[in-house]
XYZ file of C-alpha atoms in Angstrom:
428
model
C 55.590 138.521 133.159
C 55.827 136.025 136.384
C 57.047 138.323 138.208
C 54.009 140.418 137.249
C 51.818 137.901 137.979
C 53.940 137.475 141.463
C 52.454 141.585 141.796
C 49.523 141.161 140.591
C 48.668 138.447 142.591
C 49.890 140.155 146.427
C 47.906 143.666 144.976
C 44.997 142.848 143.947
C 44.038 139.301 145.686
C 41.493 137.870 144.039
C 40.038 135.149 141.621
C 39.264 137.998 139.800
C 41.876 139.679 138.356
C 44.017 136.317 139.062
C 41.276 134.538 135.803
C 42.792 137.151 133.749
C 46.629 136.857 134.133
C 46.302 133.288 133.698
C 45.005 133.825 131.013
C 47.029 135.500 129.616
C 49.654 133.372 131.282
C 48.797 130.864 129.280
C 48.295 132.919 125.059
C 51.878 133.817 125.838
C 53.121 130.326 126.950
C 50.635 126.925 126.718
C 53.515 124.714 127.170
C 54.843 126.338 130.445
C 54.215 124.883 133.639
C 55.790 127.266 135.018
C 52.166 129.646 135.166
C 49.875 126.985 136.468
C 52.687 126.125 138.615
C 51.782 129.920 140.121
C 47.723 129.989 139.552
C 48.178 126.528 141.769
C 50.328 128.376 144.242
C 47.776 131.161 144.801
C 44.456 129.186 145.235
C 46.472 126.971 148.077
C 47.573 130.981 148.981
C 43.452 130.983 149.709
C 42.681 128.486 150.853
C 40.636 127.164 147.692
C 42.849 124.380 147.490
C 39.923 122.516 145.225
C 40.771 124.796 142.507
C 44.106 124.552 142.710
C 44.485 120.828 142.359
C 43.600 120.655 137.922
C 46.165 123.893 137.826
C 49.203 121.443 139.170
C 47.843 118.717 137.232
C 48.300 120.163 134.351
C 51.733 121.221 134.995
C 52.870 118.282 135.527
C 51.643 117.015 132.254
C 53.961 119.497 131.501
C 56.401 119.170 133.066
C 56.447 114.364 135.168
C 60.336 115.891 136.419
C 59.564 117.546 139.336
C 59.212 116.665 141.807
C 57.727 119.335 144.791
C 55.167 119.398 142.058
C 53.697 116.328 142.390
C 54.905 116.627 145.695
C 52.509 120.175 146.547
C 49.802 118.354 144.517
C 49.055 116.100 147.923
C 49.609 118.861 149.738
C 46.073 120.253 147.827
C 44.592 117.609 148.219
C 45.136 116.918 151.633
C 43.136 120.580 152.443
C 41.030 119.642 149.942
C 39.664 116.248 151.965
C 40.772 113.650 149.139
C 43.242 111.739 151.430
C 43.113 108.277 148.898
C 44.073 110.822 146.458
C 46.919 112.664 147.833
C 48.004 109.063 149.675
C 48.430 107.869 146.308
C 50.332 110.882 145.158
C 52.908 110.841 148.419
C 53.379 107.545 147.695
C 55.100 107.986 144.717
C 56.850 110.893 145.605
C 58.319 108.622 147.015
C 58.784 105.897 145.151
C 60.486 108.643 142.687
C 62.882 110.205 144.327
C 62.927 107.886 148.415
C 65.473 110.965 150.080
C 62.439 113.047 149.386
C 62.146 115.116 153.024
C 58.947 116.929 152.718
C 57.142 113.369 150.784
C 58.913 111.086 153.979
C 57.048 113.375 156.962
C 53.895 114.102 154.344
C 52.779 110.112 154.163
C 54.304 109.103 157.620
C 51.992 111.405 158.760
C 49.616 110.785 156.140
C 49.763 106.898 157.358
C 49.028 107.497 160.793
C 46.164 109.806 161.035
C 44.672 107.747 158.936
C 45.660 104.686 161.497
C 42.113 106.270 164.157
C 39.885 104.022 161.362
C 42.872 101.020 160.482
C 45.079 100.191 162.773
C 47.115 98.134 159.675
C 47.962 101.840 159.198
C 50.525 102.752 162.016
C 52.902 99.996 160.386
C 52.729 101.603 157.522
C 53.864 105.110 158.762
C 56.603 103.697 160.650
C 59.233 103.609 157.877
C 58.960 106.289 156.128
C 58.389 108.873 159.135
C 62.129 107.391 160.190
C 63.370 107.506 157.251
C 62.326 111.258 157.187
C 64.197 111.609 161.348
C 67.043 110.194 159.165
C 67.306 112.937 157.286
C 66.717 116.101 159.001
C 67.000 115.452 162.544
C 66.844 118.219 164.108
C 63.776 118.844 163.093
C 60.220 117.905 166.004
C 57.523 117.365 163.447
C 59.232 113.582 162.455
C 60.443 112.962 165.573
C 56.933 113.822 167.129
C 54.811 112.399 164.196
C 56.911 108.662 165.357
C 56.538 108.690 169.430
C 52.087 108.655 168.420
C 52.469 106.367 165.978
C 55.125 104.103 167.478
C 52.040 104.333 170.813
C 50.068 102.565 168.742
C 51.756 100.242 167.898
C 52.491 99.015 171.342
C 56.332 99.948 171.754
C 56.229 102.006 174.061
C 59.641 102.966 174.941
C 60.749 103.609 171.773
C 57.522 106.159 171.625
C 58.890 107.984 174.706
C 61.720 108.032 173.811
C 61.245 109.186 170.652
C 58.110 111.860 171.922
C 60.551 113.846 174.284
C 63.573 113.834 171.477
C 60.511 116.592 170.116
C 59.966 117.870 173.011
C 63.391 118.496 173.341
C 63.604 119.814 169.848
C 60.331 122.571 170.386
C 57.414 120.760 169.151
C 54.318 121.763 171.940
C 51.713 119.692 169.518
C 48.736 119.404 172.174
C 48.424 115.800 170.214
C 52.199 115.376 171.219
C 51.108 116.325 174.808
C 48.101 113.762 174.776
C 49.917 110.609 173.357
C 52.475 110.993 176.109
C 49.433 111.949 178.187
C 47.899 107.894 177.377
C 52.076 106.872 178.017
C 52.145 107.996 181.226
C 49.638 106.406 182.801
C 49.832 102.905 180.604
C 53.745 103.305 182.792
C 52.124 104.414 186.245
C 54.045 107.928 185.673
C 50.713 109.434 187.311
C 53.122 112.840 188.581
C 53.882 113.244 184.857
C 50.343 112.652 183.498
C 49.134 115.256 185.498
C 51.179 117.712 184.315
C 51.396 116.338 180.146
C 47.666 116.511 180.495
C 47.348 120.116 181.865
C 48.899 120.831 178.604
C 46.946 118.340 176.036
C 43.838 118.807 173.525
C 42.412 116.292 175.999
C 39.746 113.333 173.973
C 36.524 112.209 176.713
C 38.380 108.599 176.734
C 41.991 110.847 178.483
C 38.615 112.817 180.514
C 38.073 109.378 182.494
C 41.997 108.810 182.198
C 42.672 111.608 184.487
C 39.938 111.084 186.768
C 40.848 107.485 187.872
C 44.612 109.098 188.239
C 43.413 111.469 190.104
C 41.714 109.037 192.475
C 44.774 106.661 192.765
C 47.224 110.140 193.334
C 44.415 110.526 196.064
C 42.885 114.017 194.994
C 39.246 113.109 195.076
C 37.985 116.190 194.752
C 39.360 117.040 191.474
C 37.785 113.224 190.521
C 34.810 113.950 191.385
C 35.232 117.273 189.568
C 36.412 115.679 186.258
C 32.829 113.380 187.207
C 30.599 115.164 187.554
C 31.318 117.491 184.709
C 31.215 114.448 182.637
C 27.544 113.696 183.470
C 26.392 117.042 183.442
C 27.881 116.543 179.561
C 25.761 113.731 179.546
C 24.845 111.699 181.743
C 23.212 108.246 179.057
C 26.420 108.860 177.654
C 29.170 106.075 177.643
C 30.892 108.102 178.980
C 28.481 109.609 181.534
C 27.537 106.150 182.613
C 30.845 105.098 183.456
C 31.070 108.658 185.632
C 27.993 107.867 187.018
C 29.955 105.247 188.236
C 32.952 105.916 189.465
C 30.788 109.141 191.897
C 28.770 106.139 193.733
C 32.297 104.111 194.151
C 33.873 107.735 195.060
C 30.561 108.243 197.826
C 31.538 104.829 198.468
C 34.866 104.543 200.216
C 34.389 107.963 202.483
C 30.996 105.888 203.107
C 28.821 108.505 201.961
C 26.454 104.808 201.436
C 22.951 107.419 200.444
C 25.042 109.747 198.221
C 26.582 106.472 197.125
C 22.728 104.474 196.553
C 21.613 107.594 195.035
C 24.787 108.353 192.276
C 24.154 103.798 191.835
C 19.890 104.463 191.334
C 21.068 107.033 188.272
C 23.391 103.872 187.167
C 20.532 101.291 187.563
C 18.188 103.617 185.886
C 20.496 104.347 182.275
C 20.986 100.870 182.452
C 19.292 98.537 184.215
C 21.212 95.468 184.268
C 23.993 97.081 185.370
C 25.366 94.666 188.287
C 27.853 96.486 189.612
C 25.618 99.486 191.056
C 23.365 96.650 191.783
C 26.486 95.010 194.025
C 27.932 97.921 196.430
C 23.720 98.756 196.280
C 23.886 96.754 198.156
C 27.384 96.488 199.826
C 26.566 100.048 200.749
C 23.261 99.482 202.400
C 24.573 96.221 204.064
C 26.398 99.072 205.396
C 23.498 100.760 206.883
C 22.345 98.169 208.158
C 18.822 97.328 206.143
C 19.538 93.551 206.043
C 16.120 93.310 203.198
C 17.488 96.317 201.567
C 21.122 94.704 201.111
C 20.122 90.911 200.485
C 17.688 92.402 197.652
C 20.608 94.544 195.551
C 22.504 91.911 196.221
C 21.023 88.717 195.184
C 20.498 91.208 191.284
C 23.604 91.294 191.336
C 24.613 87.471 191.546
C 21.602 87.208 188.315
C 23.959 89.528 186.226
C 27.475 88.300 186.911
C 27.409 84.799 188.257
C 30.949 84.301 186.574
C 31.820 87.289 189.568
C 33.208 85.311 192.553
C 32.717 88.945 195.211
C 28.848 88.846 193.814
C 28.268 85.056 195.820
C 30.674 85.783 198.563
C 29.414 88.968 199.686
C 25.985 88.048 199.295
C 26.610 84.690 200.402
C 28.488 86.914 203.285
C 25.129 89.154 204.461
C 23.243 85.907 203.885
C 25.694 84.004 206.974
C 23.930 87.421 209.050
C 20.741 86.656 208.764
C 21.493 83.345 210.165
C 19.373 81.912 206.859
C 22.607 79.302 206.562
C 21.297 77.230 203.638
C 20.635 80.336 201.510
C 25.192 81.363 202.961
C 25.383 78.007 201.848
C 24.145 78.043 198.086
C 26.425 81.405 197.788
C 30.217 80.751 199.296
C 30.245 77.844 198.304
C 30.061 78.734 194.670
C 32.298 82.351 195.910
C 35.053 79.438 196.099
C 34.308 77.319 193.282
C 34.827 80.197 190.828
C 37.417 81.172 192.380
C 39.096 77.934 193.774
C 42.597 78.480 192.497
C 42.993 82.240 194.280
C 44.887 82.820 197.422
C 42.206 85.565 197.956
C 40.544 86.883 201.370
C 37.620 86.545 200.555
C 37.842 82.688 199.846
C 39.985 81.958 202.903
C 36.624 83.810 204.707
C 34.470 81.948 202.604
C 36.201 78.779 203.594
C 36.039 79.143 207.015
C 32.219 80.109 207.247
C 31.183 76.391 205.525
C 33.778 75.028 207.879
C 32.032 75.967 210.818
C 29.091 75.042 209.959
C 30.079 71.805 208.827
C 32.470 72.122 212.707
C 28.274 72.597 214.096
C 26.358 69.679 211.486
C 29.459 67.457 213.234
C 30.538 66.817 210.337
C 34.170 67.353 211.144
C 36.549 65.346 208.463
C 34.179 68.321 206.618
C 34.461 71.211 208.208
C 39.059 70.192 209.228
C 39.337 70.229 205.181
C 37.414 73.276 204.648
C 39.755 75.134 207.887
C 42.385 73.401 206.654
C 42.457 75.532 202.958
C 41.552 78.573 204.673
C 44.419 78.877 207.059
C 46.431 78.014 203.458
C 45.291 81.337 202.433
C 45.212 82.662 206.387
C 47.459 81.488 208.267
C 47.056 83.857 211.136
C 42.763 84.644 210.425
C 42.878 83.482 214.705
C 38.652 82.470 214.580
C 39.438 79.798 211.517
C 42.589 78.391 213.807
C 40.479 78.038 216.588
C 37.227 75.845 215.040
C 40.503 74.321 213.460
C 42.196 73.282 217.172
C 37.537 72.316 218.115
C 37.427 70.181 214.948
C 40.473 68.271 215.500
C 39.757 68.250 219.195
C 36.250 67.106 218.017
C 37.982 64.435 215.666
C 39.576 63.231 218.443
C 42.949 64.183 217.283
C 44.958 66.179 219.646
C 48.009 66.260 218.819
C 46.317 68.520 215.874
C 44.128 70.411 217.088
C 47.004 70.992 219.746
C 49.220 72.853 216.901
C 45.979 74.512 215.986
C 45.546 76.319 219.372
C 48.897 77.256 220.132
C 49.344 79.399 216.475
C 45.434 80.811 217.073
C 47.622 82.532 220.935
C 50.815 83.216 218.770
C 48.510 85.544 216.356
C 45.964 86.731 220.102
C 47.301 85.350 223.391
C 44.155 86.210 224.607
C 41.588 84.486 222.442
C 39.256 82.811 225.065
C 38.289 79.883 223.143
C 41.956 78.801 221.795
C 43.080 79.469 225.721
C 40.239 77.681 226.336
C 40.454 74.471 224.086
C 43.593 74.225 224.440
C 43.310 73.615 228.907
C 40.599 70.625 228.246
C 43.233 69.095 226.663
C 46.535 69.765 228.315
C 48.201 71.134 225.202
C 52.026 71.888 226.358
């Protein structure tokens, strides 16, 4: 009879005919799980998974020992998008038969896929997938899921080894390549990252990563193309706004300052409190020597990001350029305060400028203190060394003044102020 049922399914391939044969089978063998299992299989082949579920459940009631039947029920529930029910079934399958390989793979894969909503699931997925790879070491599917799971668990070296194993066994899944692309970016292996990106099914976040990789690789045109496509897709989205910002920075690095300003102004139109856009607008205007516009933008940037030293530093430098000594002093002091433990070159420049202001004010102890800190950060800063020599000279410390002048001349043998200072106090 079951041969006839199978033939009918193949020949007629319709729910009506299957229903006829199912009714006959149920009448002829009401306690036999086989007809219900066969009808469940039929529904699965047709893609009507929800209809397969009760047939498998009924078959299990008549034969609770069939582990494969329970596994099929889990599959039907999974494809019917009843994921929690499928998870319960897969857990039951593995609990009943811990070395049933299909159940281990299904459980691990479903837990892995649940990790996007609940990251704790990644840890739960690890054990069944590892068990599967021990039972089926030549199946690329297990290594692929294991590699992706380990990636999200932060076990990057183990993740890479598993994904490489999966690929060597024939896995070509776009999801595997997408995760390995991310891993290659993290490892700064950019050539490999680019290769994997081309084989992956990238998500929007991956487009951002790829564009940044291309910038690092100095493939500016390709990076700009990616950023432009993100802006065209939706400039108001998080990715679109980020792309606008990056396009502005690309223009800035290329010294296309009007182009940079245009992109950053579009960014500000979408987010009026974006401090970095104002910051680069200010620097762009500074390079164009449009100082009032530069000051306005840099002041806005510093007010929006008061805790960022570079915002105050460049505002202070611009104030110094336009001879606003008092305002330059306030901004440069704030930059140093925020970066007091750093050996950042900007901090050295800020200390040099403040030291110069104290030197002009004849406050030689404070000038010397600031300039000493400046040359500690930048030992080859000729101007700081010259001003340090002048500070010591005016404070009456001839030996220290000579030492500072000598150091300045070692860096620049023709520096006129150092030569003059050295001669004036008779340094050897």
